[in-house]
Every structure is written in C-alpha cells, then in structure tokens.
XYZ file of C-alpha atoms in Angstrom:
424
model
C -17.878 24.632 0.205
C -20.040 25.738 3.137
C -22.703 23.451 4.420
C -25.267 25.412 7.377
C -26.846 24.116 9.782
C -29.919 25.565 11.872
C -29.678 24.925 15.407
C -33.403 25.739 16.898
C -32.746 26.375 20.546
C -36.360 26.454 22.787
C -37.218 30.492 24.053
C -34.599 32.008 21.899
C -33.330 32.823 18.847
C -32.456 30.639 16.367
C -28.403 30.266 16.002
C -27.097 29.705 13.087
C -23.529 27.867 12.762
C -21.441 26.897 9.853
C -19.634 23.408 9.420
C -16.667 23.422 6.354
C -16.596 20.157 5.145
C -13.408 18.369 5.013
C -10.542 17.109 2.477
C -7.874 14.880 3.182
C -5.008 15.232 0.986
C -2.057 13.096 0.970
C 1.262 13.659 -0.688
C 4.265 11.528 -1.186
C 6.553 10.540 -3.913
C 8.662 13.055 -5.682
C 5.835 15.434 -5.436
C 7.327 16.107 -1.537
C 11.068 15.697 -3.107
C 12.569 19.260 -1.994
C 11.815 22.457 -0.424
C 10.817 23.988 -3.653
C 8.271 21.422 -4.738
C 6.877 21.795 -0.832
C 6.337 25.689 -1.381
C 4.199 24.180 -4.962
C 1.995 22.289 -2.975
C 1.322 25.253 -0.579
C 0.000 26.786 -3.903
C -2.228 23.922 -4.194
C -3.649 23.799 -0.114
C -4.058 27.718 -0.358
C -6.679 27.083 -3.673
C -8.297 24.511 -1.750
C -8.377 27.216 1.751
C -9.711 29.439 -0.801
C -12.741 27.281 -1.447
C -13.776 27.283 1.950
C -12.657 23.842 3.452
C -11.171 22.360 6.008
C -8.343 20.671 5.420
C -5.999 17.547 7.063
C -2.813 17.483 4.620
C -0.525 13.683 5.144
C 2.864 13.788 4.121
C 5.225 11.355 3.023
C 9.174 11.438 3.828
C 11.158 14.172 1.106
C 12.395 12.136 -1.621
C 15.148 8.831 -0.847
C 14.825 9.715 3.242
C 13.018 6.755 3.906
C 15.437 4.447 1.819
C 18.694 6.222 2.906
C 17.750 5.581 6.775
C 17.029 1.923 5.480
C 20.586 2.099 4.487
C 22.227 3.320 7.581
C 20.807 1.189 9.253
C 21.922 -1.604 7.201
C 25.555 -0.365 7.797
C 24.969 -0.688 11.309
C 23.559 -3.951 12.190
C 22.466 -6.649 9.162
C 19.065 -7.123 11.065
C 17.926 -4.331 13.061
C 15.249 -4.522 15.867
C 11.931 -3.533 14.327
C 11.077 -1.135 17.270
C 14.263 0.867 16.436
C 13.915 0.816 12.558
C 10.107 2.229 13.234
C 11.833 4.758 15.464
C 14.183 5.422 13.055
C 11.823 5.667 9.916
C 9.172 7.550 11.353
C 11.411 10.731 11.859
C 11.469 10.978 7.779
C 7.276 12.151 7.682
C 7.784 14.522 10.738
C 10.551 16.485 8.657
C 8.109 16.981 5.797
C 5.572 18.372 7.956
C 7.866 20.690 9.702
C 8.946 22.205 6.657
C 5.507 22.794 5.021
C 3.643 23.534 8.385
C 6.380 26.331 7.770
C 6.315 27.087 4.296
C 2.296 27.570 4.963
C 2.737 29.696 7.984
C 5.190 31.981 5.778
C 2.417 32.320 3.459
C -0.277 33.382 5.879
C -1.627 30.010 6.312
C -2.327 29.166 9.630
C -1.057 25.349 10.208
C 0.035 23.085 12.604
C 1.671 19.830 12.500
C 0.875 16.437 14.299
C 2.820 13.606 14.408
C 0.618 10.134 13.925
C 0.409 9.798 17.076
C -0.732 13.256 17.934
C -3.184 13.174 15.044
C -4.878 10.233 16.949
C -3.947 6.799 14.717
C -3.832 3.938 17.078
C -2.293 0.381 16.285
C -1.609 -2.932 17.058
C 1.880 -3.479 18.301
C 3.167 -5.203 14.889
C 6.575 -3.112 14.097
C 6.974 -2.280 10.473
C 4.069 -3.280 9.080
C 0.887 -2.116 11.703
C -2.598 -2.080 11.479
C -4.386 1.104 12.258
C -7.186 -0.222 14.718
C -8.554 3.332 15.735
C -8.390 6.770 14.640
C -9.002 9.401 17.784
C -9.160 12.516 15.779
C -9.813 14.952 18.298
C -6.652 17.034 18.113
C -7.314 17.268 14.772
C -10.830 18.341 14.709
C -9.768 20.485 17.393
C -7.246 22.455 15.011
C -8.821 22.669 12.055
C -12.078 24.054 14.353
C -9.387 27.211 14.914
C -9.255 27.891 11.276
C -5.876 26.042 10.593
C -4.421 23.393 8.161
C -3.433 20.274 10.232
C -0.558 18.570 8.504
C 0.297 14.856 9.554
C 3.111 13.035 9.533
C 2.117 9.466 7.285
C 3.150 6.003 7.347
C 3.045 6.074 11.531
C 0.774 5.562 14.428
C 1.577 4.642 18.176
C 0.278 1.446 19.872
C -1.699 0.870 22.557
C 1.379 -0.068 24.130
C 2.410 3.705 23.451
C 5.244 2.494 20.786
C 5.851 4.125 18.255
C 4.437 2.245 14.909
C 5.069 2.166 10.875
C 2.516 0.896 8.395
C 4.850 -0.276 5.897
C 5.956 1.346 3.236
C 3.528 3.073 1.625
C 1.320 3.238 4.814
C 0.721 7.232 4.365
C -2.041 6.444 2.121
C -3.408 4.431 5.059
C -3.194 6.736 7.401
C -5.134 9.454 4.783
C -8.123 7.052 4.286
C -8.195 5.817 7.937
C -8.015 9.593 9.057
C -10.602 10.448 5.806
C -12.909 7.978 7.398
C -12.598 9.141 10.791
C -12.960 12.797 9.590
C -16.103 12.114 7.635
C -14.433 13.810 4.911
C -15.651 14.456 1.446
C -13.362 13.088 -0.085
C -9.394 11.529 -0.329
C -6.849 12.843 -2.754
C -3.943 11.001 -3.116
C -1.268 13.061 -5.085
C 2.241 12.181 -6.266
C 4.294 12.029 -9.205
C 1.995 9.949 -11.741
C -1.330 11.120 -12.624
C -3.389 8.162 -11.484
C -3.360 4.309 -11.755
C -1.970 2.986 -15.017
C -2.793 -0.943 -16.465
C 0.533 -1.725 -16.121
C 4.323 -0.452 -14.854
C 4.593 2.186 -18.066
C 8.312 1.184 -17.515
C 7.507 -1.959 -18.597
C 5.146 -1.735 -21.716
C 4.835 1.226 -23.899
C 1.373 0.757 -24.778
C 0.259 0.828 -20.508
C -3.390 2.495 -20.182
C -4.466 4.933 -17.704
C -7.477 3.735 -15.948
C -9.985 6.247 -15.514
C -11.869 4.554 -12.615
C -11.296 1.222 -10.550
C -13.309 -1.100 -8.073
C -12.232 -1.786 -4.808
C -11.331 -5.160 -5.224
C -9.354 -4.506 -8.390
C -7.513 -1.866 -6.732
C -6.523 -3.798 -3.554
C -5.166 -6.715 -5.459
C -3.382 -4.966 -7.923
C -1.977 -3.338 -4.403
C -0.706 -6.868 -3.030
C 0.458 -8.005 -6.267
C 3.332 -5.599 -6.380
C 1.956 -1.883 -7.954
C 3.281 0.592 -6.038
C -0.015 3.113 -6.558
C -1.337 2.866 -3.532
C -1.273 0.398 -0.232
C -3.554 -2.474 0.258
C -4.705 -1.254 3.515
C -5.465 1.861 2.487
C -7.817 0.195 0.024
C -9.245 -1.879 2.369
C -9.755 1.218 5.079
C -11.901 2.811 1.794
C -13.494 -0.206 0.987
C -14.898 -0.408 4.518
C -15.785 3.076 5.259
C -16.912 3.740 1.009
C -14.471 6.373 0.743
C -13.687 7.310 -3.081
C -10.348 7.621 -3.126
C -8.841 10.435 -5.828
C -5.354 9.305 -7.223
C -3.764 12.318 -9.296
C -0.208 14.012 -10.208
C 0.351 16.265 -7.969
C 2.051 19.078 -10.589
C 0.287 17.905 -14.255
C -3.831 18.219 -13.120
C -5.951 16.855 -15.734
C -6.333 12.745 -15.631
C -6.884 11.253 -12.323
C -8.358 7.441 -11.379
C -11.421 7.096 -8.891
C -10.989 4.078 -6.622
C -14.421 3.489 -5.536
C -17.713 1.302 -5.213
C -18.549 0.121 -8.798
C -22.029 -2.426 -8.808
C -20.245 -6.170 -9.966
C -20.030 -7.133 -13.574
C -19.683 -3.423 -14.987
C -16.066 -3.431 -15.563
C -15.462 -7.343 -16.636
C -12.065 -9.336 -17.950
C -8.450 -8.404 -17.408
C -7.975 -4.604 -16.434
C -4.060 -4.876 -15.225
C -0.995 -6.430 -15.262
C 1.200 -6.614 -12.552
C 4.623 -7.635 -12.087
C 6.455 -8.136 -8.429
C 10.170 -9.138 -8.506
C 11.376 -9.263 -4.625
C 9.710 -12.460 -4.079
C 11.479 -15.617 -2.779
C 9.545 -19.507 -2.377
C 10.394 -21.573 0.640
C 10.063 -25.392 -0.792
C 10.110 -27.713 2.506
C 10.937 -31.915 2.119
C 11.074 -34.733 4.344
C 8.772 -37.396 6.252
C 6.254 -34.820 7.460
C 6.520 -31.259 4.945
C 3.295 -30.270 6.938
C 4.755 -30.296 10.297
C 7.951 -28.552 8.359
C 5.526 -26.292 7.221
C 3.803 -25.370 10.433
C 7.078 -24.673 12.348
C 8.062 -22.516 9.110
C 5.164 -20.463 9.318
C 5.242 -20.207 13.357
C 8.988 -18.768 12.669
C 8.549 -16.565 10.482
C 5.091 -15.330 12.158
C 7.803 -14.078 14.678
C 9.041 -12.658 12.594
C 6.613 -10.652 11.289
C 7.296 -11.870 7.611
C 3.563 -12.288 5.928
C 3.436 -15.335 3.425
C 1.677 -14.905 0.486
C 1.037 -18.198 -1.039
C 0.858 -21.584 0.320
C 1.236 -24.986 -1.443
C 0.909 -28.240 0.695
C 0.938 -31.519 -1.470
C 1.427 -35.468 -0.124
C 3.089 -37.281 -2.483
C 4.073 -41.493 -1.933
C 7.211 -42.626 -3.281
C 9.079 -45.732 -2.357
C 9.312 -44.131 1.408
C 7.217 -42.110 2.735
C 7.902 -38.530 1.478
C 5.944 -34.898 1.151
C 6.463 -31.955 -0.048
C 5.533 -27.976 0.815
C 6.200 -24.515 -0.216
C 4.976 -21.243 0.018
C 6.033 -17.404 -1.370
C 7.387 -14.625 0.435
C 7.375 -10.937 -0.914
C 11.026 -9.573 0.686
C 10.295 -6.029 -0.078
C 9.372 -4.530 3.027
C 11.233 -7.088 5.304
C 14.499 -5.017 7.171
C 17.457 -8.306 7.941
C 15.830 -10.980 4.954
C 18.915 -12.411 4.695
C 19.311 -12.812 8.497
C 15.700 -14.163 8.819
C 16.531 -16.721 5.902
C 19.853 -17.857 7.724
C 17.956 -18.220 11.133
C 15.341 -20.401 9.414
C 17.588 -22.697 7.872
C 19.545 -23.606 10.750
C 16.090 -23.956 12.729
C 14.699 -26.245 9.382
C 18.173 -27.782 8.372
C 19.079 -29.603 4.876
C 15.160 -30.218 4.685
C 14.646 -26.269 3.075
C 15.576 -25.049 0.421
C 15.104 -21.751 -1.333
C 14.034 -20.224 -4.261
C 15.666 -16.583 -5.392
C 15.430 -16.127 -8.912
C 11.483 -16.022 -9.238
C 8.870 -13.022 -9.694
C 4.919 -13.163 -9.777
C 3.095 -12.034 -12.465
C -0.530 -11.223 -12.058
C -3.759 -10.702 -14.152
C -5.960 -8.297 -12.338
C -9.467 -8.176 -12.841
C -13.114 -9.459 -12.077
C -14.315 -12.437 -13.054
C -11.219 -13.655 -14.184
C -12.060 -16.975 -12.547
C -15.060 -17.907 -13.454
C -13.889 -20.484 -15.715
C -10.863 -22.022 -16.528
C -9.958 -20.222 -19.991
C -8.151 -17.093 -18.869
C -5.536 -19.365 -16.935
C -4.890 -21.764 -19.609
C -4.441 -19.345 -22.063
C -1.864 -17.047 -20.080
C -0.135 -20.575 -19.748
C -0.292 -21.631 -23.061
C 1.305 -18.060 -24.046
C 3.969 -18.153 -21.544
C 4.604 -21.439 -23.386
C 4.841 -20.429 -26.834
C 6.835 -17.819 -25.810
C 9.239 -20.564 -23.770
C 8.648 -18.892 -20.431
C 8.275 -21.760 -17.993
C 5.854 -21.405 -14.979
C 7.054 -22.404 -11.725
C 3.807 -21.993 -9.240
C 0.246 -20.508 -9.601
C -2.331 -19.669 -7.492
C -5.727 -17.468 -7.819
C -8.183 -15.480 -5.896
C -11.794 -14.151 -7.195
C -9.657 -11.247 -8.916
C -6.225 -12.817 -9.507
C -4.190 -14.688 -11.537
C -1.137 -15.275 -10.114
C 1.706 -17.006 -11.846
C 5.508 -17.641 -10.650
C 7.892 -17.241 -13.302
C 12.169 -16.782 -14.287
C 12.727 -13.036 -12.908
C 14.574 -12.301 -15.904
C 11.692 -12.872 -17.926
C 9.091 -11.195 -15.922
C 9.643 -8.125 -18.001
C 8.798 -9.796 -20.897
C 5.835 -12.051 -19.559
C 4.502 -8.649 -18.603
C 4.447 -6.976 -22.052
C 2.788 -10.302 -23.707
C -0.067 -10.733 -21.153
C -0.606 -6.862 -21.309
C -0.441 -6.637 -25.209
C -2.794 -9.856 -25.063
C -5.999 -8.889 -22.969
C -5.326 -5.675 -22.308
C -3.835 -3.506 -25.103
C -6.000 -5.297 -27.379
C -8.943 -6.083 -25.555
C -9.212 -9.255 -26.239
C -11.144 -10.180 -22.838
C-alpha cells in the first residue's frame, strides 16, 4: 500500500514523495521454534514486502530458550539478581533476530536487526518486569527509510539508567504495540502458534470458542487473570494509543481475533473463562494484621513481587485480634521460594501461607452490575462441592480462589454454564 503525498514548494516544481505505510508484526511461540519455521516466516514478510510496506518484524526467543536459561540459572544460584537474569534472558530475542535478519538477507531481503535498545524502547529501571515509558524510534525509521526490514529483538528495553531491561514474560507483544504506536503503524499482528484468542484454555474444555473480536478491557483482564494470549501491557499500550491489535496462527491463516475499541454494552455477559494456577495467598495474624500487612507489602515491593488481591478485615475476639491476606501470582517471579523464606523470618509465626490455591475468573462486561452472576458461579461451585476460598471483582471480573486440583474442573462448569450455552 502506497499513500502520496504532494509537497508544493514556492517558485518550483511541485515534488512528489511517497510514504509506505507501516506493519508491525510480532512473532513468538512455536511459530519462531527452529531454523526451518524462521525461513516460513520469511515467506510470510516477503508477501507483505511485496505489497509495498514497510515493515518492523519483533521476535520472540526460539522455542524453550527463555525457560532453559531460567533453568541454568536456577542451578546456579536459588535467587538470582534480577539485573543478571535480564542480562541473561534478553540474549534469547537477539538470537532470533540474528538468524532471520539472515535467513531474509539470503533471500534478497534487505534487513537489519536492532536490539530493544537499539530500536529505541526506553524503561523504568524495574528488572524483570519493566514498563516501557518511551519509544525513540529513530533508528528504526531510519532503516526502514533505506528500503530494509528492521527486525527487533522483544521482551527488552534499556533504562534510563542505560540497564539493560525485560518486560516479563510475554513482554514482546509490548514492545510490538509500544513500537506500533510509536511507528504510527497501520496496524499490529501478533502471530504464533494458535489462531487467535479462544473463550477458554482449549486444554481445558473441549467445547472452548474462538472469539472473533474482543474489547480492550476484556482482553486486558483476561491477560492478568492468567491467559497466556497476549500481555496486559501490551493491551494497555493499544488501549491508549487505539491500536487494533491482529492475533492469528502464524502457519494455519484463516480465523484471527481483533482486539480493539468496541462502543460499551455491544458485547454483554460472560465471554471467557480463565484459569491461573501459580498463585499463592499470604494470610497475616496478630494484634495489628494492618501494620503486618504494610511491612508485607513494603517487602515484597522490594522485591518487585506485584500483589494481586488484597483483603484487610478487623475482627474482635476475646483479645484484640485482626486478620489480613492478599494473592500473589508466582509465575514470573525468578527465587519465590527464597523471597517466601526471607519474608517469613522478617514476619515470623504471625504468616502463614497458602500453596494449594488457583483463581478462576469470569471475564466479561457488565458482569457486575448486579449481584446474580457471582452468586450463581458460587452456588455452582457448591453443588458441585468445590469450596471457595477468596473472591474479589473488578468492572470486568469475577475472580474466585479455589482447591488447584479442582480448578480444571471449576473451569469446564463455569464455561459449559454461561459460555458454551449462552446462558448470560
């Protein structure tokens, strides 16, 4: 696609220049796996050359890199410095975009890759889980201005403090739709191994649906509820900036989901079911569980471990006695185990900790404008003799703490219950 722009200039003649517009394409899951399936995509950014735009291409790390350097470094230290592990980690994207910056070159494609930092995605200094707080795509513009496909290592940025950052896994979408907006692109196509967004894990429930199209808001809590689709910040980046975000299968074209602006009350009731099982709850006791609480919090705000939900409740007994608790998700935190023994010598016999537990959520808007959809997820959790241990909600949420061995099975009711059968 070829936009053209007239450029009158006074006593002369008129110039005429042409400006490609731009696609951001990301790629990650198996769809980057091996060298073979990296020469498939090259099929698929030669097409899109073809068409006449210009093109920034994120990659993810090939296949198990990302969880195999987790490992190793596991093996070498039970908690290793966040600086390191973002050193570490971020070497898995640049050997993706070596390899198809060469794969493209070897097909005639001129390309170059950038590293995040390169490509201009600046950060806080938070290690292992960053914001992107500026994109400075110059070096990007600059490249693809010279006719060539700029492929950029994902999931890391560089601070203002020139560290080196990571965004948490699954933070290559983020930096797609942060360099998308930046880029004034057309669009962002996120590509892996699933053709789009589905109403549930399909692992989980036979009968999951493939959602066609998805608000903002849906999308970004089903994101922090535990599916893997795509990252909440990358959500929130397209939210802010109204970028339509395309998620499709990178190898099986047909279906796809839009993530995108939809006008409130058009897509109404339960649209998803999500299940997240690395979750632990931190229940605090004593004279004062909100000044337990607040040195909790400060603690693990050190230590860069985000809490997700929060319960605070006074309760008068014969002595004077509260209690507090709150969730953690432990699936992105490197040394848990560490961080947990650290707190409870800081806390003492006054914590105690919860391991068996996953969250399962209802997804959808207007879930909470009255009370019904809550008391009937409860009352079938009941009937089904699935005890719930802790709930909380948002506008878009239902969130409800349950056994983890019977998350699996809370998931197929709820999902055969509003959504399979539309009963919402």
């Amino acid at each position: 696609m070829i936009f053209y722009t007239l450029i009158c200039q006074p006593q002369s003649s008129a110039v005429v220049t042409f400006v490609m517009a731009c696609i951001v394409q990301k790629y990650g899951g198996s769809s980057v796996a091996d060298v073979d399936k990296l020469r498939q995509i090259v099929d698929l950014i030669a097409d899109l050359k073809d068409q006449n735009f210009d093109i920034a291409v994120v990659v993810s790390a090939m296949g198990k890199t990302t969880d195999e350097l987790v490992m190793m470094a596991r093996e070498i230290s039970p908690k290793p410095p966040r600086r390191e592990m973002d050193m570490l980690l971020s070497t898995g994207e640049r050997i993706t975009m070596s390899l198809l910056c060469m794969a493209l070159n070897e097909r005639g494609l001129r390309a170059v890759s950038l590293t995040g930092s390169q490509a201009g995605i600046i950060t806080n200094d938070r290690h292992n889980d960053a914001q992107v707080i500026e994109v400075r795509p110059f070096r990007v513009q600059d490249e693809m201005a010279k006719g060539k496909v700029v492929i950029i290592g994902g999931f890391q940025g560089v601070s203002y403090k020139r560290d080196i950052t990571t965004l948490g896994r699954g933070g290559s979408d983020t930096t797609a739709v942060a360099l998308a907006a930046a880029l004034d692109a057309e669009r962002c196509e996120i590509y892996s191994d699933v053709d789009g967004v589905y109403s549930t894990d399909p692992s989980m429930a036979a009968d999951a649906r493939h959602l066609p199209e998805l608000s903002y808001p849906v999308m970004q809590e089903m994101s922090m509820a535990g599916a893997k689709v795509l990252h909440s910040h990358a959500v929130q980046f397209a939210k802010e900036k109204n970028i339509a975000i395309y998620a499709r299968s990178a190898f099986e074209p047909g279906r796809e989901t839009v993530i995108r602006r939809i006008a409130p009350g058009t897509l109404i009731g339960v649209q998803a079911v999500v299940s997240e099982k690395q979750v632990e709850r931190i229940r605090l006791h004593g004279e004062d569980a909100q000044a337990l609480f607040k040195q909790a919090a400060e603690f693990l705000e050190s230590e860069q471990v985000p809490i997700k939900e929060v319960n605070v409740t006074g309760i008068t007994t014969a002595g004077r006695h509260s209690k507090a608790s709150f969730v953690v998700s432990t699936r992105n935190i490197y040394g848990w185990e560490q961080i947990k023994a650290d707190l409870k010598n800081k806390i003492g016999t006054r914590i105690d900790f919860d391991t068996d537990l996953a969250a399962l959520s209802l997804i959808g808007e207007g879930l909470n404008r009255n009370n019904l959809p809550l008391l009937d997820a409860l009352d079938l959790l009941a009937r089904n003799a699935i005890p719930v241990f802790g709930i909380t909600t948002t506008s878009f949420r239902i969130s409800l703490l349950v056994a983890r061995g019977q998350v699996e099975k809370s998931v197929q009711l709820c999902h055969s219950r509003w959504v399979a059968n539309n009963s919402i």
